[in-house]
Amino acid sequence: MDQERITTLVRAFSTTRRSEIYAAWRVAESMGDDLLALLAEAFPQVRKAEGRASILRYVGRFSRESEFAFTMGISAVRDRAYAVRHYGCAILAYSLRADALPTLSSLLKHPDRRTVDDARAAIDAIKNKNHHFFHDRDHSGRVRWEYASV
Protein backbone atom coordinates (compact mmCIF):
# COMPACT_ATOMS: atom_id res chain seq x y z
CA MET A 1 0.00 0.00 0.00
CA ASP A 2 2.79 2.49 0.84
CA GLN A 3 4.58 1.82 -2.44
CA GLU A 4 1.38 2.58 -4.28
CA ARG A 5 1.00 5.89 -2.41
CA ILE A 6 4.66 6.77 -3.05
CA THR A 7 4.24 6.04 -6.76
CA THR A 8 1.15 8.27 -6.78
CA LEU A 9 3.13 11.11 -5.20
CA VAL A 10 6.03 10.68 -7.62
CA ARG A 11 3.67 10.86 -10.57
CA ALA A 12 1.79 13.83 -9.13
CA PHE A 13 4.90 15.93 -8.43
CA SER A 14 6.80 15.08 -11.63
CA THR A 15 5.59 18.19 -13.40
CA THR A 16 6.66 21.74 -14.16
CA ARG A 17 3.16 23.24 -14.28
CA ARG A 18 2.11 25.17 -11.20
CA SER A 19 -1.53 24.12 -11.61
CA GLU A 20 -0.48 20.47 -11.63
CA ILE A 21 1.70 20.99 -8.55
CA TYR A 22 -1.31 22.49 -6.75
CA ALA A 23 -3.28 19.41 -7.79
CA ALA A 24 -0.43 17.24 -6.47
CA TRP A 25 -0.85 18.88 -3.06
CA ARG A 26 -4.53 18.00 -3.06
CA VAL A 27 -3.48 14.39 -3.62
CA ALA A 28 -0.78 14.62 -0.94
CA GLU A 29 -3.16 16.08 1.65
CA SER A 30 -5.28 12.94 1.38
CA MET A 31 -2.33 10.68 2.27
CA GLY A 32 -2.75 10.85 6.04
CA ASP A 33 -0.52 11.32 9.05
CA ASP A 34 2.53 9.64 7.53
CA LEU A 35 2.82 12.20 4.72
CA LEU A 36 6.36 13.26 5.66
CA ALA A 37 7.62 9.70 5.46
CA LEU A 38 5.89 9.22 2.11
CA LEU A 39 7.30 12.48 0.75
CA ALA A 40 10.79 11.47 1.89
CA GLU A 41 10.48 8.25 -0.10
CA ALA A 42 9.00 9.97 -3.14
CA PHE A 43 11.32 13.01 -3.20
CA PRO A 44 14.38 11.44 -4.89
CA GLN A 45 12.17 9.83 -7.52
CA VAL A 46 10.39 13.04 -8.61
CA ARG A 47 11.70 13.85 -12.08
CA LYS A 48 11.05 17.60 -12.24
CA ALA A 49 12.90 20.14 -10.12
CA GLU A 50 9.74 22.21 -9.63
CA GLY A 51 8.04 19.27 -7.94
CA ARG A 52 11.06 18.53 -5.75
CA ALA A 53 11.32 22.21 -4.77
CA SER A 54 7.62 22.32 -3.86
CA ILE A 55 8.04 19.31 -1.59
CA LEU A 56 10.99 20.99 0.14
CA ARG A 57 9.05 24.22 0.68
CA TYR A 58 6.44 22.15 2.49
CA VAL A 59 8.72 19.98 4.65
CA GLY A 60 11.08 22.78 5.69
CA ARG A 61 8.93 23.87 8.61
CA PHE A 62 9.32 20.40 10.10
CA SER A 63 13.13 20.35 9.92
CA ARG A 64 13.56 20.90 13.67
CA GLU A 65 11.36 18.03 14.70
CA SER A 66 11.43 15.57 11.81
CA GLU A 67 14.41 13.51 10.81
CA PHE A 68 12.67 12.94 7.47
CA ALA A 69 12.68 16.68 6.72
CA PHE A 70 16.27 17.14 7.85
CA THR A 71 17.47 14.19 5.76
CA MET A 72 15.65 15.56 2.73
CA GLY A 73 17.53 18.83 3.23
CA ILE A 74 20.85 16.98 3.33
CA SER A 75 19.94 15.16 0.12
CA ALA A 76 18.58 18.28 -1.59
CA VAL A 77 21.81 20.28 -1.36
CA ARG A 78 23.36 17.77 -3.77
CA ASP A 79 20.59 18.15 -6.35
CA ARG A 80 21.38 19.23 -9.91
CA ALA A 81 18.79 22.06 -9.80
CA TYR A 82 19.63 25.33 -8.08
CA ALA A 83 16.10 25.83 -6.67
CA VAL A 84 16.23 22.44 -4.97
CA ARG A 85 19.70 23.16 -3.55
CA HIS A 86 18.46 26.54 -2.32
CA TYR A 87 15.53 25.02 -0.42
CA GLY A 88 17.83 22.29 0.90
CA CYS A 89 20.11 24.95 2.37
CA ALA A 90 17.05 26.74 3.77
CA ILE A 91 15.87 23.56 5.49
CA LEU A 92 19.28 23.02 7.05
CA ALA A 93 19.46 26.66 8.17
CA TYR A 94 15.98 26.46 9.69
CA SER A 95 16.87 23.25 11.50
CA LEU A 96 19.76 24.98 13.32
CA ARG A 97 21.43 21.56 13.60
CA ALA A 98 25.20 21.60 13.87
CA ASP A 99 25.40 18.17 12.22
CA ALA A 100 24.46 19.91 8.95
CA LEU A 101 27.67 21.97 8.99
CA PRO A 102 29.94 19.40 7.25
CA THR A 103 27.46 19.02 4.40
CA LEU A 104 27.05 22.77 4.06
CA SER A 105 30.81 23.34 4.25
CA SER A 106 31.29 20.98 1.32
CA LEU A 107 29.17 23.37 -0.78
CA LEU A 108 31.55 26.29 -0.27
CA LYS A 109 33.46 25.13 -3.37
CA HIS A 110 30.35 24.55 -5.49
CA PRO A 111 30.59 25.94 -9.05
CA ASP A 112 27.28 27.82 -8.69
CA ARG A 113 27.96 31.04 -6.76
CA ARG A 114 24.34 31.21 -5.58
CA THR A 115 24.72 27.82 -3.91
CA VAL A 116 27.94 28.96 -2.24
CA ASP A 117 26.12 32.04 -0.93
CA ASP A 118 23.20 29.93 0.31
CA ALA A 119 25.54 27.47 2.05
CA ARG A 120 27.46 30.32 3.67
CA ALA A 121 24.20 31.89 4.90
CA ALA A 122 22.97 28.55 6.28
CA ILE A 123 26.27 28.02 8.10
CA ASP A 124 26.01 31.54 9.54
CA ALA A 125 22.43 30.90 10.71
CA ILE A 126 23.37 27.63 12.41
CA LYS A 127 26.50 28.99 14.07
CA ASN A 128 24.58 32.02 15.38
CA LYS A 129 21.54 29.90 16.29
CA ASN A 130 19.33 32.33 14.39
CA HIS A 131 17.50 30.92 11.37
CA HIS A 132 16.53 34.45 10.25
CA PHE A 133 20.14 34.98 9.14
CA PHE A 134 19.56 32.69 6.17
CA HIS A 135 17.55 35.53 4.63
CA ASP A 136 18.94 38.43 6.70
CA ARG A 137 22.44 37.97 5.37
CA ASP A 138 23.77 41.28 6.64
CA HIS A 139 22.23 40.78 10.13
CA SER A 140 20.15 43.94 9.86
CA GLY A 141 17.44 42.59 12.14
CA ARG A 142 14.80 43.82 9.70
CA VAL A 143 14.23 40.48 7.98
CA ARG A 144 12.11 37.86 9.72
CA TRP A 145 11.60 34.45 8.19
CA GLU A 146 9.11 31.76 9.10
CA TYR A 147 8.01 28.76 7.09
CA ALA A 148 4.47 29.01 5.82
CA SER A 149 2.34 26.36 4.25
CA VAL A 150 2.58 25.50 0.57
PDB file of C-alpha atoms in Angstrom:
ATOM      1  CA  MET A   1       0.000   0.000   0.000  1.00  0.00           C
ATOM      2  CA  ASP A   2       2.794   2.488   0.844  1.00  0.00           C
ATOM      3  CA  GLN A   3       4.584   1.820  -2.435  1.00  0.00           C
ATOM      4  CA  GLU A   4       1.378   2.580  -4.282  1.00  0.00           C
ATOM      5  CA  ARG A   5       1.005   5.891  -2.414  1.00  0.00           C
ATOM      6  CA  ILE A   6       4.663   6.765  -3.054  1.00  0.00           C
ATOM      7  CA  THR A   7       4.237   6.041  -6.761  1.00  0.00           C
ATOM      8  CA  THR A   8       1.147   8.266  -6.776  1.00  0.00           C
ATOM      9  CA  LEU A   9       3.129  11.113  -5.198  1.00  0.00           C
ATOM     10  CA  VAL A  10       6.033  10.677  -7.622  1.00  0.00           C
ATOM     11  CA  ARG A  11       3.672  10.864 -10.574  1.00  0.00           C
ATOM     12  CA  ALA A  12       1.788  13.832  -9.126  1.00  0.00           C
ATOM     13  CA  PHE A  13       4.896  15.934  -8.429  1.00  0.00           C
ATOM     14  CA  SER A  14       6.804  15.076 -11.625  1.00  0.00           C
ATOM     15  CA  THR A  15       5.590  18.188 -13.404  1.00  0.00           C
ATOM     16  CA  THR A  16       6.658  21.735 -14.161  1.00  0.00           C
ATOM     17  CA  ARG A  17       3.165  23.241 -14.278  1.00  0.00           C
ATOM     18  CA  ARG A  18       2.109  25.169 -11.199  1.00  0.00           C
ATOM     19  CA  SER A  19      -1.529  24.121 -11.608  1.00  0.00           C
ATOM     20  CA  GLU A  20      -0.476  20.468 -11.625  1.00  0.00           C
ATOM     21  CA  ILE A  21       1.701  20.989  -8.546  1.00  0.00           C
ATOM     22  CA  TYR A  22      -1.314  22.490  -6.746  1.00  0.00           C
ATOM     23  CA  ALA A  23      -3.278  19.409  -7.793  1.00  0.00           C
ATOM     24  CA  ALA A  24      -0.433  17.239  -6.465  1.00  0.00           C
ATOM     25  CA  TRP A  25      -0.846  18.880  -3.058  1.00  0.00           C
ATOM     26  CA  ARG A  26      -4.530  18.002  -3.057  1.00  0.00           C
ATOM     27  CA  VAL A  27      -3.476  14.386  -3.624  1.00  0.00           C
ATOM     28  CA  ALA A  28      -0.777  14.616  -0.936  1.00  0.00           C
ATOM     29  CA  GLU A  29      -3.163  16.080   1.650  1.00  0.00           C
ATOM     30  CA  SER A  30      -5.276  12.939   1.383  1.00  0.00           C
ATOM     31  CA  MET A  31      -2.330  10.676   2.267  1.00  0.00           C
ATOM     32  CA  GLY A  32      -2.755  10.851   6.039  1.00  0.00           C
ATOM     33  CA  ASP A  33      -0.521  11.324   9.051  1.00  0.00           C
ATOM     34  CA  ASP A  34       2.527   9.640   7.532  1.00  0.00           C
ATOM     35  CA  LEU A  35       2.815  12.203   4.716  1.00  0.00           C
ATOM     36  CA  LEU A  36       6.361  13.265   5.663  1.00  0.00           C
ATOM     37  CA  ALA A  37       7.617   9.701   5.460  1.00  0.00           C
ATOM     38  CA  LEU A  38       5.893   9.220   2.110  1.00  0.00           C
ATOM     39  CA  LEU A  39       7.301  12.476   0.745  1.00  0.00           C
ATOM     40  CA  ALA A  40      10.788  11.471   1.894  1.00  0.00           C
ATOM     41  CA  GLU A  41      10.483   8.246  -0.100  1.00  0.00           C
ATOM     42  CA  ALA A  42       8.996   9.974  -3.143  1.00  0.00           C
ATOM     43  CA  PHE A  43      11.319  13.009  -3.199  1.00  0.00           C
ATOM     44  CA  PRO A  44      14.383  11.443  -4.887  1.00  0.00           C
ATOM     45  CA  GLN A  45      12.170   9.831  -7.524  1.00  0.00           C
ATOM     46  CA  VAL A  46      10.387  13.037  -8.607  1.00  0.00           C
ATOM     47  CA  ARG A  47      11.701  13.845 -12.081  1.00  0.00           C
ATOM     48  CA  LYS A  48      11.050  17.596 -12.245  1.00  0.00           C
ATOM     49  CA  ALA A  49      12.900  20.142 -10.124  1.00  0.00           C
ATOM     50  CA  GLU A  50       9.742  22.209  -9.628  1.00  0.00           C
ATOM     51  CA  GLY A  51       8.042  19.270  -7.942  1.00  0.00           C
ATOM     52  CA  ARG A  52      11.064  18.532  -5.754  1.00  0.00           C
ATOM     53  CA  ALA A  53      11.316  22.207  -4.770  1.00  0.00           C
ATOM     54  CA  SER A  54       7.624  22.316  -3.862  1.00  0.00           C
ATOM     55  CA  ILE A  55       8.038  19.311  -1.592  1.00  0.00           C
ATOM     56  CA  LEU A  56      10.991  20.989   0.135  1.00  0.00           C
ATOM     57  CA  ARG A  57       9.048  24.217   0.681  1.00  0.00           C
ATOM     58  CA  TYR A  58       6.444  22.147   2.492  1.00  0.00           C
ATOM     59  CA  VAL A  59       8.723  19.980   4.645  1.00  0.00           C
ATOM     60  CA  GLY A  60      11.079  22.779   5.693  1.00  0.00           C
ATOM     61  CA  ARG A  61       8.925  23.867   8.605  1.00  0.00           C
ATOM     62  CA  PHE A  62       9.320  20.398  10.098  1.00  0.00           C
ATOM     63  CA  SER A  63      13.127  20.352   9.922  1.00  0.00           C
ATOM     64  CA  ARG A  64      13.561  20.905  13.671  1.00  0.00           C
ATOM     65  CA  GLU A  65      11.358  18.025  14.698  1.00  0.00           C
ATOM     66  CA  SER A  66      11.428  15.572  11.810  1.00  0.00           C
ATOM     67  CA  GLU A  67      14.408  13.508  10.815  1.00  0.00           C
ATOM     68  CA  PHE A  68      12.665  12.940   7.470  1.00  0.00           C
ATOM     69  CA  ALA A  69      12.676  16.678   6.720  1.00  0.00           C
ATOM     70  CA  PHE A  70      16.273  17.145   7.851  1.00  0.00           C
ATOM     71  CA  THR A  71      17.468  14.190   5.764  1.00  0.00           C
ATOM     72  CA  MET A  72      15.648  15.563   2.734  1.00  0.00           C
ATOM     73  CA  GLY A  73      17.532  18.834   3.227  1.00  0.00           C
ATOM     74  CA  ILE A  74      20.851  16.977   3.333  1.00  0.00           C
ATOM     75  CA  SER A  75      19.938  15.162   0.119  1.00  0.00           C
ATOM     76  CA  ALA A  76      18.583  18.277  -1.591  1.00  0.00           C
ATOM     77  CA  VAL A  77      21.807  20.282  -1.363  1.00  0.00           C
ATOM     78  CA  ARG A  78      23.360  17.766  -3.767  1.00  0.00           C
ATOM     79  CA  ASP A  79      20.588  18.153  -6.347  1.00  0.00           C
ATOM     80  CA  ARG A  80      21.380  19.229  -9.915  1.00  0.00           C
ATOM     81  CA  ALA A  81      18.793  22.056  -9.803  1.00  0.00           C
ATOM     82  CA  TYR A  82      19.626  25.329  -8.080  1.00  0.00           C
ATOM     83  CA  ALA A  83      16.100  25.832  -6.667  1.00  0.00           C
ATOM     84  CA  VAL A  84      16.230  22.440  -4.974  1.00  0.00           C
ATOM     85  CA  ARG A  85      19.699  23.155  -3.547  1.00  0.00           C
ATOM     86  CA  HIS A  86      18.455  26.541  -2.320  1.00  0.00           C
ATOM     87  CA  TYR A  87      15.531  25.019  -0.424  1.00  0.00           C
ATOM     88  CA  GLY A  88      17.825  22.291   0.902  1.00  0.00           C
ATOM     89  CA  CYS A  89      20.109  24.953   2.370  1.00  0.00           C
ATOM     90  CA  ALA A  90      17.049  26.742   3.771  1.00  0.00           C
ATOM     91  CA  ILE A  91      15.867  23.558   5.487  1.00  0.00           C
ATOM     92  CA  LEU A  92      19.277  23.017   7.052  1.00  0.00           C
ATOM     93  CA  ALA A  93      19.458  26.660   8.172  1.00  0.00           C
ATOM     94  CA  TYR A  94      15.985  26.463   9.689  1.00  0.00           C
ATOM     95  CA  SER A  95      16.868  23.248  11.502  1.00  0.00           C
ATOM     96  CA  LEU A  96      19.756  24.981  13.318  1.00  0.00           C
ATOM     97  CA  ARG A  97      21.425  21.565  13.596  1.00  0.00           C
ATOM     98  CA  ALA A  98      25.202  21.598  13.866  1.00  0.00           C
ATOM     99  CA  ASP A  99      25.396  18.171  12.216  1.00  0.00           C
ATOM    100  CA  ALA A 100      24.456  19.912   8.946  1.00  0.00           C
ATOM    101  CA  LEU A 101      27.675  21.966   8.992  1.00  0.00           C
ATOM    102  CA  PRO A 102      29.944  19.403   7.253  1.00  0.00           C
ATOM    103  CA  THR A 103      27.460  19.019   4.395  1.00  0.00           C
ATOM    104  CA  LEU A 104      27.048  22.769   4.061  1.00  0.00           C
ATOM    105  CA  SER A 105      30.806  23.337   4.246  1.00  0.00           C
ATOM    106  CA  SER A 106      31.288  20.980   1.318  1.00  0.00           C
ATOM    107  CA  LEU A 107      29.172  23.372  -0.776  1.00  0.00           C
ATOM    108  CA  LEU A 108      31.554  26.288  -0.266  1.00  0.00           C
ATOM    109  CA  LYS A 109      33.457  25.129  -3.372  1.00  0.00           C
ATOM    110  CA  HIS A 110      30.348  24.554  -5.489  1.00  0.00           C
ATOM    111  CA  PRO A 111      30.592  25.941  -9.054  1.00  0.00           C
ATOM    112  CA  ASP A 112      27.278  27.818  -8.689  1.00  0.00           C
ATOM    113  CA  ARG A 113      27.964  31.037  -6.760  1.00  0.00           C
ATOM    114  CA  ARG A 114      24.344  31.210  -5.582  1.00  0.00           C
ATOM    115  CA  THR A 115      24.717  27.824  -3.911  1.00  0.00           C
ATOM    116  CA  VAL A 116      27.945  28.956  -2.239  1.00  0.00           C
ATOM    117  CA  ASP A 117      26.119  32.035  -0.928  1.00  0.00           C
ATOM    118  CA  ASP A 118      23.197  29.926   0.308  1.00  0.00           C
ATOM    119  CA  ALA A 119      25.536  27.475   2.052  1.00  0.00           C
ATOM    120  CA  ARG A 120      27.461  30.321   3.672  1.00  0.00           C
ATOM    121  CA  ALA A 121      24.199  31.887   4.896  1.00  0.00           C
ATOM    122  CA  ALA A 122      22.974  28.548   6.275  1.00  0.00           C
ATOM    123  CA  ILE A 123      26.269  28.019   8.097  1.00  0.00           C
ATOM    124  CA  ASP A 124      26.007  31.540   9.539  1.00  0.00           C
ATOM    125  CA  ALA A 125      22.430  30.898  10.705  1.00  0.00           C
ATOM    126  CA  ILE A 126      23.374  27.633  12.405  1.00  0.00           C
ATOM    127  CA  LYS A 127      26.504  28.994  14.074  1.00  0.00           C
ATOM    128  CA  ASN A 128      24.580  32.020  15.380  1.00  0.00           C
ATOM    129  CA  LYS A 129      21.543  29.896  16.288  1.00  0.00           C
ATOM    130  CA  ASN A 130      19.334  32.332  14.393  1.00  0.00           C
ATOM    131  CA  HIS A 131      17.498  30.922  11.374  1.00  0.00           C
ATOM    132  CA  HIS A 132      16.532  34.448  10.250  1.00  0.00           C
ATOM    133  CA  PHE A 133      20.144  34.984   9.141  1.00  0.00           C
ATOM    134  CA  PHE A 134      19.563  32.689   6.175  1.00  0.00           C
ATOM    135  CA  HIS A 135      17.554  35.533   4.631  1.00  0.00           C
ATOM    136  CA  ASP A 136      18.937  38.430   6.702  1.00  0.00           C
ATOM    137  CA  ARG A 137      22.437  37.972   5.374  1.00  0.00           C
ATOM    138  CA  ASP A 138      23.771  41.278   6.643  1.00  0.00           C
ATOM    139  CA  HIS A 139      22.232  40.780  10.125  1.00  0.00           C
ATOM    140  CA  SER A 140      20.151  43.936   9.864  1.00  0.00           C
ATOM    141  CA  GLY A 141      17.440  42.594  12.144  1.00  0.00           C
ATOM    142  CA  ARG A 142      14.799  43.819   9.703  1.00  0.00           C
ATOM    143  CA  VAL A 143      14.230  40.480   7.983  1.00  0.00           C
ATOM    144  CA  ARG A 144      12.110  37.858   9.724  1.00  0.00           C
ATOM    145  CA  TRP A 145      11.604  34.453   8.186  1.00  0.00           C
ATOM    146  CA  GLU A 146       9.112  31.759   9.098  1.00  0.00           C
ATOM    147  CA  TYR A 147       8.007  28.764   7.092  1.00  0.00           C
ATOM    148  CA  ALA A 148       4.472  29.008   5.820  1.00  0.00           C
ATOM    149  CA  SER A 149       2.345  26.355   4.253  1.00  0.00           C
ATOM    150  CA  VAL A 150       2.583  25.502   0.569  1.00  0.00           C
TER     151      VAL A 150
END
